[in-house]
Every structure is written in structure tokens, then in C-alpha cells.
Amino acid sequence: MRNVIRNLLLGLIIISAIMGQPVFAADDDLNSYVYNHLENWDTEFQIDYYKSDVLEVVQNIAKDDDYLMRSLEKMVYERVGDKATLKVTYRTTKDQELYINQELTKIVNSITTNGMSDFDKVKAINEYLINRFEYDDSLVSNNAYSALTTGKTTCQGYAMTAYKMLKLAGVENKIIIGNLDGVPHGWNLVKLNNKWYHLDVTNNDALGNNKYFLRQDKVLKNDGFTWKESDYPECSEDYNYENNKASSYAGLLSELKSNKDGKWNLVNSAWCFMENTGRYATGWNIIDNNWYYLGNDGIMKTGWIYSNGKWYYCYPGSGAMALNSVIDGKYRVDSNGAWIS
């Protein structure tokens, strides 16, 4: 009898498909059917669901894919007789999504390698986005396509592009929607070694110091971030760099002077880092999760720096050392920051 019922249901699905009206044997069939259309960026398709909560149902189907959920701009449900149609407007076109996928795949393949740790990949992607994008004060650019083609974007564009790149690199992540000082804001959550951390590329770029790179809930809450905590995993601690044996910092551990306690000071138009001891830091130091080189005079150095027989590059402006990047379109530095000759 079970085989008869199963064959009957299969027959109904086949017949209905031929007639152009899908019929679903179970909720999973509906979920899969709708998700496949949305993932394919289809703008109009028939749907065999006639209840008043149809749009809520569709949103619930899409919510497990943060990028897709943020890409939905408008949905309209129309029913004429026995024909029900869902019309969807996305933030981007299907061709634009094709460009995004091709471009980001190329970029991720160029800045990451199979041998890199997930931490290295997150670090490389964060640095890439900081160096490529700037905030769009006009608030027009709000997706990965406009971000890639204009070089400007809002927090949503930063978060969506980071989500795609991290996913392509094999790093589990989410887009978190909340507020910063009462203003709507979006950023990412990243999972490393079975623990979750906050990654706010937008503000890492704006502040120039990677303050929100793999941080805990407490840090963001203290700075005015709010979000619906029940909707997201807890971030209970900052990322522990010392335990990250495969990190990109491994090549410079002998020079590591630990994360410094102190503050940046502008002295005669030059940046110096004053430690809490009252002395200026010198040499290579990790400050706010970035490598910096401070000369014997304490002044932050930028550009190409020769150290221990190797060349490193520190970005003008921020002073942070480049990792897994191509400088001036032709000089590549590895995950330790060293120039590959």
C-alpha cells in the first residue's frame, strides 16, 4: 500500500508539472522548490501555496542563506483562480550575480591557498576588503555588485561581500543585523575552531585599526552595538592569537612583543604608539590585531620595509602590514607578509 501511495504522489507531481502547476507531497518539497527558484534568481514562478502567510513562509525558506535573504528586495504574491504566482525583486540581476560569483571566486583563489588556516583566510579577506572598498556616504551602494564595480558600499555591501568570500574560502559565517548607536547596521559572525566571533569589516575599514576583528559580544556591546541575541550564536571571547599555531603570525613570533597596552599618539605629524609604561614601542608589534613596524625613534613606518633579510609592506595611511596581497599590481606578499621574489 505504501508503494502505491508513493507512486500515486509521484504521478501527481509529474502530471502537475506537465500541466504547469506544481503540486507538493510534503513541506520539504515546497521548501526545496521555492529555494531553488530563489537561488536561481528567478523573478517569477508558480507556487502551490494559498494561505495568507505565504510571504512569511518564503522568507523562512530563504533565511538559512544569509546572502540570499539580504538580496531579496520585494516579493509580491498573486493568485488568479487556481494559479498562484510569486514575483520577486532582487537587489541585483541574475547577470550581476554571475559576475559577483566569478569575480569573488577569482579573488579568493588569488589571496588564499588550500594550506592556509581558516584564521589566515579570514585575515586575508578582511584586509582585502579594507583595501578595496570605502564607505559610500550616499548610501546608494548596498550590495556586492555595486561594491565590486564602484569600490564604494554601505555596511550591507561589506557584510554581503565578506559573507560570499568567506563561504567560498570554506569558512562558516553569518550576516548579523542589528544597530550601532541606534542606527541600523550589519556585520558578520565567523566560526573558527567551533567558536563564533564578530567581524565588522565596515568599521575595521573606517577606523583603520581592525578593532572589530574576531571580537566577543562584550566588546561590541560596550561600543554601542545591539542585536537580537536569541537569533545568533554567542561570541564569548576574543580570538586567542597565541593559540593559533597555524596563523599567519607564525613567521614573526620571535619578534612578537604581544598585543600592546597603550594608545596611538600623533607626534609632529607622525604616528607613534605610547605603551602604558610610558615608552614608545619599537620594532614589529601587533596592535589591534595588525602588524606594525615602529622605528627606533618610535615612528610608524610605511611602504616597503627590509627586516631580517626579507621585504615587507606596510600600507600608507593605516600602517598595517600587508598579508596575502598583491602590491601595486605586481609584488605579491605571502601569509607572513614577506615579498615573494
mmCIF file of C-alpha atoms in Angstrom:
data_model
loop_
_atom_site.group_PDB
_atom_site.id
_atom_site.type_symbol
_atom_site.label_atom_id
_atom_site.label_comp_id
_atom_site.label_asym_id
_atom_site.label_seq_id
_atom_site.Cartn_x
_atom_site.Cartn_y
_atom_site.Cartn_z
ATOM 1 C CA MET A 1 0.000 0.000 0.000
ATOM 2 C CA ARG A 2 2.841 2.411 0.839
ATOM 3 C CA ASN A 3 4.382 1.820 -2.572
ATOM 4 C CA VAL A 4 1.023 2.506 -4.218
ATOM 5 C CA ILE A 5 0.640 5.792 -2.332
ATOM 6 C CA ARG A 6 4.221 6.827 -3.100
ATOM 7 C CA ASN A 7 3.760 6.059 -6.794
ATOM 8 C CA LEU A 8 0.460 7.944 -6.819
ATOM 9 C CA LEU A 9 2.080 11.037 -5.301
ATOM 10 C CA LEU A 10 4.927 10.809 -7.773
ATOM 11 C CA GLY A 11 2.403 10.555 -10.577
ATOM 12 C CA LEU A 12 0.565 13.642 -9.331
ATOM 13 C CA ILE A 13 3.798 15.625 -9.244
ATOM 14 C CA ILE A 14 4.699 14.553 -12.781
ATOM 15 C CA ILE A 15 1.204 15.268 -14.129
ATOM 16 C CA SER A 16 1.038 18.651 -12.414
ATOM 17 C CA ALA A 17 4.458 19.583 -13.776
ATOM 18 C CA ILE A 18 3.258 18.759 -17.269
ATOM 19 C CA MET A 19 0.194 20.941 -16.702
ATOM 20 C CA GLY A 20 2.432 23.763 -15.439
ATOM 21 C CA GLN A 21 1.150 23.792 -11.851
ATOM 22 C CA PRO A 22 3.457 22.195 -9.237
ATOM 23 C CA VAL A 23 1.919 20.020 -6.529
ATOM 24 C CA PHE A 24 3.952 19.157 -3.436
ATOM 25 C CA ALA A 25 3.822 15.934 -1.472
ATOM 26 C CA ALA A 26 5.433 17.451 1.647
ATOM 27 C CA ASP A 27 6.739 20.689 3.133
ATOM 28 C CA ASP A 28 10.284 19.682 2.203
ATOM 29 C CA ASP A 29 9.233 19.586 -1.447
ATOM 30 C CA LEU A 30 7.831 23.106 -1.189
ATOM 31 C CA ASN A 31 10.942 24.368 0.602
ATOM 32 C CA SER A 32 13.254 22.856 -1.983
ATOM 33 C CA TYR A 33 11.132 24.103 -4.891
ATOM 34 C CA VAL A 34 10.991 27.701 -3.640
ATOM 35 C CA TYR A 35 14.644 27.809 -2.559
ATOM 36 C CA ASN A 36 15.842 26.533 -5.938
ATOM 37 C CA HIS A 37 13.911 29.293 -7.700
ATOM 38 C CA LEU A 38 15.232 31.965 -5.346
ATOM 39 C CA GLU A 39 18.798 30.680 -5.564
ATOM 40 C CA ASN A 40 18.482 30.820 -9.350
ATOM 41 C CA TRP A 41 17.380 34.469 -9.076
ATOM 42 C CA ASP A 42 14.077 33.665 -10.814
ATOM 43 C CA THR A 43 11.833 36.720 -10.790
ATOM 44 C CA GLU A 44 8.518 34.911 -11.280
ATOM 45 C CA PHE A 45 7.348 31.359 -10.645
ATOM 46 C CA GLN A 46 4.191 29.452 -9.744
ATOM 47 C CA ILE A 47 3.715 28.281 -6.182
ATOM 48 C CA ASP A 48 1.151 25.816 -4.842
ATOM 49 C CA TYR A 49 0.534 27.555 -1.529
ATOM 50 C CA TYR A 50 -2.647 29.507 -0.872
ATOM 51 C CA LYS A 51 -2.507 30.604 2.767
ATOM 52 C CA SER A 52 -2.256 34.242 3.841
ATOM 53 C CA ASP A 53 1.212 33.785 5.370
ATOM 54 C CA VAL A 54 2.804 32.842 2.037
ATOM 55 C CA LEU A 55 5.389 35.661 2.080
ATOM 56 C CA GLU A 56 6.414 34.771 5.624
ATOM 57 C CA VAL A 57 6.798 31.143 4.559
ATOM 58 C CA VAL A 58 9.018 32.164 1.645
ATOM 59 C CA GLN A 59 11.161 34.359 3.907
ATOM 60 C CA ASN A 60 11.601 31.460 6.326
ATOM 61 C CA ILE A 61 12.760 29.301 3.428
ATOM 62 C CA ALA A 62 15.342 31.927 2.447
ATOM 63 C CA LYS A 63 16.559 32.815 5.944
ATOM 64 C CA ASP A 64 19.044 29.937 6.180
ATOM 65 C CA ASP A 65 21.024 31.601 3.385
ATOM 66 C CA ASP A 66 22.023 35.000 4.778
ATOM 67 C CA TYR A 67 23.257 36.297 1.428
ATOM 68 C CA LEU A 68 20.023 35.336 -0.322
ATOM 69 C CA MET A 69 17.919 36.811 2.477
ATOM 70 C CA ARG A 70 19.712 40.156 2.212
ATOM 71 C CA SER A 71 19.318 40.060 -1.581
ATOM 72 C CA LEU A 72 15.515 39.958 -1.508
ATOM 73 C CA GLU A 73 14.152 43.447 -2.057
ATOM 74 C CA LYS A 74 10.461 42.861 -2.734
ATOM 75 C CA MET A 75 8.040 39.933 -3.053
ATOM 76 C CA VAL A 76 4.502 40.012 -4.443
ATOM 77 C CA TYR A 77 2.066 37.093 -4.247
ATOM 78 C CA GLU A 78 -0.683 36.963 -6.871
ATOM 79 C CA ARG A 79 -3.500 34.458 -7.220
ATOM 80 C CA VAL A 80 -5.909 34.259 -10.141
ATOM 81 C CA GLY A 81 -8.258 31.301 -9.875
ATOM 82 C CA ASP A 82 -6.170 28.187 -9.319
ATOM 83 C CA LYS A 83 -2.971 29.876 -10.451
ATOM 84 C CA ALA A 84 -0.736 31.320 -7.722
ATOM 85 C CA THR A 85 2.401 33.245 -8.700
ATOM 86 C CA LEU A 86 5.266 34.661 -6.679
ATOM 87 C CA LYS A 87 7.039 37.688 -8.157
ATOM 88 C CA VAL A 88 10.421 38.544 -6.664
ATOM 89 C CA THR A 89 12.622 41.625 -6.964
ATOM 90 C CA TYR A 90 16.274 41.202 -6.022
ATOM 91 C CA ARG A 91 18.906 43.830 -5.262
ATOM 92 C CA THR A 92 20.883 42.514 -8.221
ATOM 93 C CA THR A 93 20.143 40.855 -11.553
ATOM 94 C CA LYS A 94 20.995 37.274 -12.457
ATOM 95 C CA ASP A 95 23.810 38.504 -14.725
ATOM 96 C CA GLN A 96 25.185 40.669 -11.930
ATOM 97 C CA GLU A 97 25.180 37.681 -9.585
ATOM 98 C CA LEU A 98 27.089 35.698 -12.189
ATOM 99 C CA TYR A 99 29.684 38.477 -12.281
ATOM 100 C CA ILE A 100 29.851 38.545 -8.462
ATOM 101 C CA ASN A 101 30.414 34.798 -8.235
ATOM 102 C CA GLN A 102 33.071 34.779 -10.944
ATOM 103 C CA GLU A 103 34.887 37.837 -9.596
ATOM 104 C CA LEU A 104 34.864 36.740 -5.964
ATOM 105 C CA THR A 105 35.953 33.210 -6.852
ATOM 106 C CA LYS A 106 38.910 34.676 -8.730
ATOM 107 C CA ILE A 107 39.782 36.998 -5.842
ATOM 108 C CA VAL A 108 39.500 34.331 -3.144
ATOM 109 C CA ASN A 109 41.669 31.957 -5.175
ATOM 110 C CA SER A 110 44.291 34.686 -5.535
ATOM 111 C CA ILE A 111 44.530 35.636 -1.840
ATOM 112 C CA THR A 112 44.059 32.231 -0.175
ATOM 113 C CA THR A 113 45.590 28.795 -0.563
ATOM 114 C CA ASN A 114 44.499 25.300 0.444
ATOM 115 C CA GLY A 115 47.261 25.167 3.042
ATOM 116 C CA MET A 116 46.113 28.274 4.880
ATOM 117 C CA SER A 117 44.313 28.043 8.206
ATOM 118 C CA ASP A 118 40.794 29.425 8.443
ATOM 119 C CA PHE A 119 42.197 32.268 10.532
ATOM 120 C CA ASP A 120 44.618 33.155 7.730
ATOM 121 C CA LYS A 121 41.748 33.168 5.253
ATOM 122 C CA VAL A 122 39.606 35.455 7.403
ATOM 123 C CA LYS A 123 42.569 37.773 7.897
ATOM 124 C CA ALA A 124 43.318 37.908 4.168
ATOM 125 C CA ILE A 125 39.679 38.565 3.235
ATOM 126 C CA ASN A 126 39.288 41.268 5.870
ATOM 127 C CA GLU A 127 42.436 43.030 4.659
ATOM 128 C CA TYR A 128 41.419 42.703 1.016
ATOM 129 C CA LEU A 129 38.028 44.314 1.580
ATOM 130 C CA ILE A 130 39.524 47.108 3.675
ATOM 131 C CA ASN A 131 41.973 47.938 0.916
ATOM 132 C CA ARG A 132 39.487 47.661 -1.945
ATOM 133 C CA PHE A 133 36.358 49.355 -0.586
ATOM 134 C CA GLU A 134 35.481 52.624 1.066
ATOM 135 C CA TYR A 135 32.232 53.621 2.730
ATOM 136 C CA ASP A 136 29.529 55.040 0.465
ATOM 137 C CA ASP A 137 28.277 58.145 2.246
ATOM 138 C CA SER A 138 25.488 58.485 -0.325
ATOM 139 C CA LEU A 139 24.092 55.126 0.932
ATOM 140 C CA VAL A 140 23.333 54.058 -2.654
ATOM 141 C CA SER A 141 25.701 51.090 -2.986
ATOM 142 C CA ASN A 142 24.190 48.328 -0.861
ATOM 143 C CA ASN A 143 25.190 45.038 -2.483
ATOM 144 C CA ALA A 144 28.238 43.082 -3.608
ATOM 145 C CA TYR A 145 27.881 44.032 -7.283
ATOM 146 C CA SER A 146 27.899 47.787 -6.754
ATOM 147 C CA ALA A 147 30.684 47.357 -4.203
ATOM 148 C CA LEU A 148 32.877 45.495 -6.686
ATOM 149 C CA THR A 149 32.160 47.807 -9.608
ATOM 150 C CA THR A 150 32.343 51.168 -7.812
ATOM 151 C CA GLY A 151 34.705 50.465 -4.915
ATOM 152 C CA LYS A 152 32.184 52.015 -2.534
ATOM 153 C CA THR A 153 29.494 50.434 -0.402
ATOM 154 C CA THR A 154 27.499 50.557 2.817
ATOM 155 C CA CYS A 155 27.722 48.120 5.713
ATOM 156 C CA GLN A 156 25.374 45.758 3.886
ATOM 157 C CA GLY A 157 27.688 45.610 0.879
ATOM 158 C CA TYR A 158 30.704 44.966 3.114
ATOM 159 C CA ALA A 159 28.878 42.210 5.006
ATOM 160 C CA MET A 160 27.412 40.541 1.912
ATOM 161 C CA THR A 161 30.735 40.534 0.068
ATOM 162 C CA ALA A 162 32.555 39.212 3.134
ATOM 163 C CA TYR A 163 29.909 36.501 3.514
ATOM 164 C CA LYS A 164 30.382 35.335 -0.072
ATOM 165 C CA MET A 165 34.179 35.405 0.111
ATOM 166 C CA LEU A 166 34.331 33.574 3.431
ATOM 167 C CA LYS A 167 31.904 30.946 2.152
ATOM 168 C CA LEU A 168 33.995 30.467 -0.999
ATOM 169 C CA ALA A 169 37.051 30.054 1.234
ATOM 170 C CA GLY A 170 35.256 27.363 3.235
ATOM 171 C CA VAL A 171 34.793 29.454 6.382
ATOM 172 C CA GLU A 172 31.393 29.226 8.071
ATOM 173 C CA ASN A 173 29.916 32.647 8.726
ATOM 174 C CA LYS A 174 26.708 34.610 9.138
ATOM 175 C CA ILE A 175 25.430 38.111 8.470
ATOM 176 C CA ILE A 176 24.196 39.735 11.659
ATOM 177 C CA ILE A 177 21.672 42.569 11.528
ATOM 178 C CA GLY A 178 21.472 44.984 14.434
ATOM 179 C CA ASN A 179 22.179 48.584 15.350
ATOM 180 C CA LEU A 180 25.164 50.741 16.191
ATOM 181 C CA ASP A 181 24.309 53.695 18.403
ATOM 182 C CA GLY A 182 20.684 53.246 17.374
ATOM 183 C CA VAL A 183 21.411 53.254 13.625
ATOM 184 C CA PRO A 184 20.742 50.061 11.576
ATOM 185 C CA HIS A 185 23.987 48.210 10.938
ATOM 186 C CA GLY A 186 25.130 44.870 9.542
ATOM 187 C CA TRP A 187 28.307 42.862 10.020
ATOM 188 C CA ASN A 188 29.479 39.235 10.102
ATOM 189 C CA LEU A 189 29.910 36.402 12.561
ATOM 190 C CA VAL A 190 32.744 33.971 11.822
ATOM 191 C CA LYS A 191 33.193 30.441 13.161
ATOM 192 C CA LEU A 192 36.749 29.332 13.925
ATOM 193 C CA ASN A 193 37.627 26.189 15.882
ATOM 194 C CA ASN A 194 33.957 25.722 16.840
ATOM 195 C CA LYS A 195 33.712 29.199 18.363
ATOM 196 C CA TRP A 196 31.985 32.274 16.976
ATOM 197 C CA TYR A 197 33.492 35.770 16.681
ATOM 198 C CA HIS A 198 32.339 39.164 15.454
ATOM 199 C CA LEU A 199 33.871 40.591 12.271
ATOM 200 C CA ASP A 200 32.849 44.132 11.329
ATOM 201 C CA VAL A 201 34.750 44.927 8.138
ATOM 202 C CA THR A 202 32.924 48.245 7.719
ATOM 203 C CA ASN A 203 34.271 49.686 10.950
ATOM 204 C CA ASN A 204 37.636 47.960 10.603
ATOM 205 C CA ASP A 205 37.950 49.979 7.396
ATOM 206 C CA ALA A 206 36.565 53.215 8.839
ATOM 207 C CA LEU A 207 38.716 53.126 11.982
ATOM 208 C CA GLY A 208 41.817 51.794 10.248
ATOM 209 C CA ASN A 209 42.778 49.604 13.195
ATOM 210 C CA ASN A 210 40.850 46.301 12.921
ATOM 211 C CA LYS A 211 39.212 46.921 16.272
ATOM 212 C CA TYR A 212 36.351 44.582 15.403
ATOM 213 C CA PHE A 213 38.344 41.654 14.036
ATOM 214 C CA LEU A 214 37.266 38.396 15.728
ATOM 215 C CA ARG A 215 35.892 40.016 18.872
ATOM 216 C CA GLN A 216 33.500 38.939 21.607
ATOM 217 C CA ASP A 217 29.978 40.154 22.372
ATOM 218 C CA LYS A 218 31.124 42.234 25.330
ATOM 219 C CA VAL A 219 33.435 44.413 23.245
ATOM 220 C CA LEU A 220 30.723 45.319 20.752
ATOM 221 C CA LYS A 221 28.077 45.888 23.417
ATOM 222 C CA ASN A 222 30.390 48.291 25.225
ATOM 223 C CA ASP A 223 30.771 50.241 21.976
ATOM 224 C CA GLY A 224 27.043 50.666 21.339
ATOM 225 C CA PHE A 225 26.260 47.617 19.188
ATOM 226 C CA THR A 226 22.914 45.912 19.768
ATOM 227 C CA TRP A 227 21.264 42.903 18.131
ATOM 228 C CA LYS A 228 18.629 40.275 18.872
ATOM 229 C CA GLU A 229 20.881 37.876 20.739
ATOM 230 C CA SER A 230 18.471 34.940 20.585
ATOM 231 C CA ASP A 231 18.817 34.912 16.782
ATOM 232 C CA TYR A 232 22.599 34.488 16.754
ATOM 233 C CA PRO A 233 25.253 32.303 18.410
ATOM 234 C CA GLU A 234 27.118 33.682 21.410
ATOM 235 C CA CYS A 235 30.608 35.119 20.976
ATOM 236 C CA SER A 236 32.023 34.551 24.441
ATOM 237 C CA GLU A 237 35.660 35.568 23.950
ATOM 238 C CA ASP A 238 38.108 37.367 21.687
ATOM 239 C CA TYR A 239 40.111 35.186 19.332
ATOM 240 C CA ASN A 240 43.259 33.839 21.008
ATOM 241 C CA TYR A 241 46.138 34.538 18.635
ATOM 242 C CA GLU A 242 48.770 32.841 20.764
ATOM 243 C CA ASN A 243 46.971 29.507 20.442
ATOM 244 C CA ASN A 244 46.662 29.852 16.698
ATOM 245 C CA LYS A 245 49.748 27.831 15.797
ATOM 246 C CA ALA A 246 48.923 27.916 12.104
ATOM 247 C CA SER A 247 48.331 31.645 11.992
ATOM 248 C CA SER A 248 49.979 33.996 9.577
ATOM 249 C CA TYR A 249 51.879 35.494 12.505
ATOM 250 C CA ALA A 250 53.934 32.330 12.994
ATOM 251 C CA GLY A 251 56.783 33.597 10.825
ATOM 252 C CA LEU A 252 57.321 36.587 13.107
ATOM 253 C CA LEU A 253 56.703 35.071 16.542
ATOM 254 C CA SER A 254 60.339 35.555 17.514
ATOM 255 C CA GLU A 255 59.831 39.304 17.157
ATOM 256 C CA LEU A 256 56.403 39.395 18.785
ATOM 257 C CA LYS A 257 56.134 41.808 21.683
ATOM 258 C CA SER A 258 52.486 40.811 22.362
ATOM 259 C CA ASN A 259 49.386 42.889 21.902
ATOM 260 C CA LYS A 260 50.366 46.240 23.327
ATOM 261 C CA ASP A 261 48.515 48.128 26.009
ATOM 262 C CA GLY A 262 48.637 51.815 25.289
ATOM 263 C CA LYS A 263 47.451 54.269 22.673
ATOM 264 C CA TRP A 264 48.435 55.852 19.378
ATOM 265 C CA ASN A 265 49.798 59.395 19.551
ATOM 266 C CA LEU A 266 50.317 61.843 16.703
ATOM 267 C CA VAL A 267 53.700 63.482 17.257
ATOM 268 C CA ASN A 268 54.896 66.119 14.771
ATOM 269 C CA SER A 269 52.599 64.665 12.074
ATOM 270 C CA ALA A 270 53.936 61.132 12.700
ATOM 271 C CA TRP A 271 52.179 58.261 14.449
ATOM 272 C CA CYS A 272 53.772 56.650 17.496
ATOM 273 C CA PHE A 273 52.414 54.079 19.923
ATOM 274 C CA MET A 274 52.830 55.017 23.577
ATOM 275 C CA GLU A 275 52.829 51.969 25.847
ATOM 276 C CA ASN A 276 51.290 52.175 29.301
ATOM 277 C CA THR A 277 54.834 52.039 30.657
ATOM 278 C CA GLY A 278 55.396 55.494 29.160
ATOM 279 C CA ARG A 279 57.788 54.254 26.470
ATOM 280 C CA TYR A 280 57.255 54.325 22.724
ATOM 281 C CA ALA A 281 57.002 50.875 21.129
ATOM 282 C CA THR A 282 59.688 49.984 18.575
ATOM 283 C CA GLY A 283 60.221 47.220 16.019
ATOM 284 C CA TRP A 284 57.487 44.798 14.952
ATOM 285 C CA ASN A 285 54.385 44.847 17.133
ATOM 286 C CA ILE A 286 50.837 43.526 16.992
ATOM 287 C CA ILE A 287 48.481 46.361 17.854
ATOM 288 C CA ASP A 288 44.712 45.983 17.471
ATOM 289 C CA ASN A 289 45.246 42.695 15.617
ATOM 290 C CA ASN A 290 47.536 44.154 12.931
ATOM 291 C CA TRP A 291 51.305 44.058 12.489
ATOM 292 C CA TYR A 292 53.047 47.441 12.540
ATOM 293 C CA TYR A 293 56.697 48.400 12.243
ATOM 294 C CA LEU A 294 57.865 51.198 14.514
ATOM 295 C CA GLY A 295 61.358 52.577 14.042
ATOM 296 C CA ASN A 296 63.952 53.076 16.762
ATOM 297 C CA ASP A 297 62.543 56.585 17.105
ATOM 298 C CA GLY A 298 59.084 55.101 17.735
ATOM 299 C CA ILE A 299 57.631 56.447 14.489
ATOM 300 C CA MET A 300 55.335 54.143 12.497
ATOM 301 C CA LYS A 301 56.939 53.209 9.173
ATOM 302 C CA THR A 302 55.012 52.614 5.953
ATOM 303 C CA GLY A 303 55.814 51.366 2.479
ATOM 304 C CA TRP A 304 58.461 48.707 1.867
ATOM 305 C CA ILE A 305 60.441 47.671 4.947
ATOM 306 C CA TYR A 306 63.531 45.434 4.920
ATOM 307 C CA SER A 307 63.719 43.278 8.047
ATOM 308 C CA ASN A 308 65.688 40.115 8.857
ATOM 309 C CA GLY A 309 66.611 39.550 5.230
ATOM 310 C CA LYS A 310 63.079 39.952 3.858
ATOM 311 C CA TRP A 311 60.923 42.722 2.436
ATOM 312 C CA TYR A 312 57.550 43.548 3.980
ATOM 313 C CA TYR A 313 54.958 46.127 3.002
ATOM 314 C CA CYS A 314 53.002 48.351 5.400
ATOM 315 C CA TYR A 315 50.100 50.261 3.901
ATOM 316 C CA PRO A 316 50.439 54.051 3.734
ATOM 317 C CA GLY A 317 47.767 55.624 5.877
ATOM 318 C CA SER A 318 46.918 52.748 8.212
ATOM 319 C CA GLY A 319 50.474 51.426 8.595
ATOM 320 C CA ALA A 320 49.198 47.841 8.835
ATOM 321 C CA MET A 321 51.363 45.143 7.261
ATOM 322 C CA ALA A 322 50.015 43.569 4.065
ATOM 323 C CA LEU A 323 49.280 39.834 4.118
ATOM 324 C CA ASN A 324 48.408 37.633 1.143
ATOM 325 C CA SER A 325 48.181 40.654 -1.110
ATOM 326 C CA VAL A 326 49.483 41.991 -4.402
ATOM 327 C CA ILE A 327 51.113 45.408 -4.084
ATOM 328 C CA ASP A 328 50.993 47.863 -6.994
ATOM 329 C CA GLY A 329 49.528 45.113 -9.134
ATOM 330 C CA LYS A 330 52.766 43.105 -9.351
ATOM 331 C CA TYR A 331 54.500 42.471 -5.998
ATOM 332 C CA ARG A 332 52.961 39.580 -4.075
ATOM 333 C CA VAL A 333 53.454 39.097 -0.336
ATOM 334 C CA ASP A 334 52.700 35.797 1.397
ATOM 335 C CA SER A 335 50.714 34.922 4.533
ATOM 336 C CA ASN A 336 53.662 36.049 6.683
ATOM 337 C CA GLY A 337 53.809 39.380 4.863
ATOM 338 C CA ALA A 338 57.119 38.599 3.132
ATOM 339 C CA TRP A 339 57.628 39.544 -0.516
ATOM 340 C CA ILE A 340 57.694 36.534 -2.843
ATOM 341 C CA SER A 341 60.536 37.310 -5.237
#
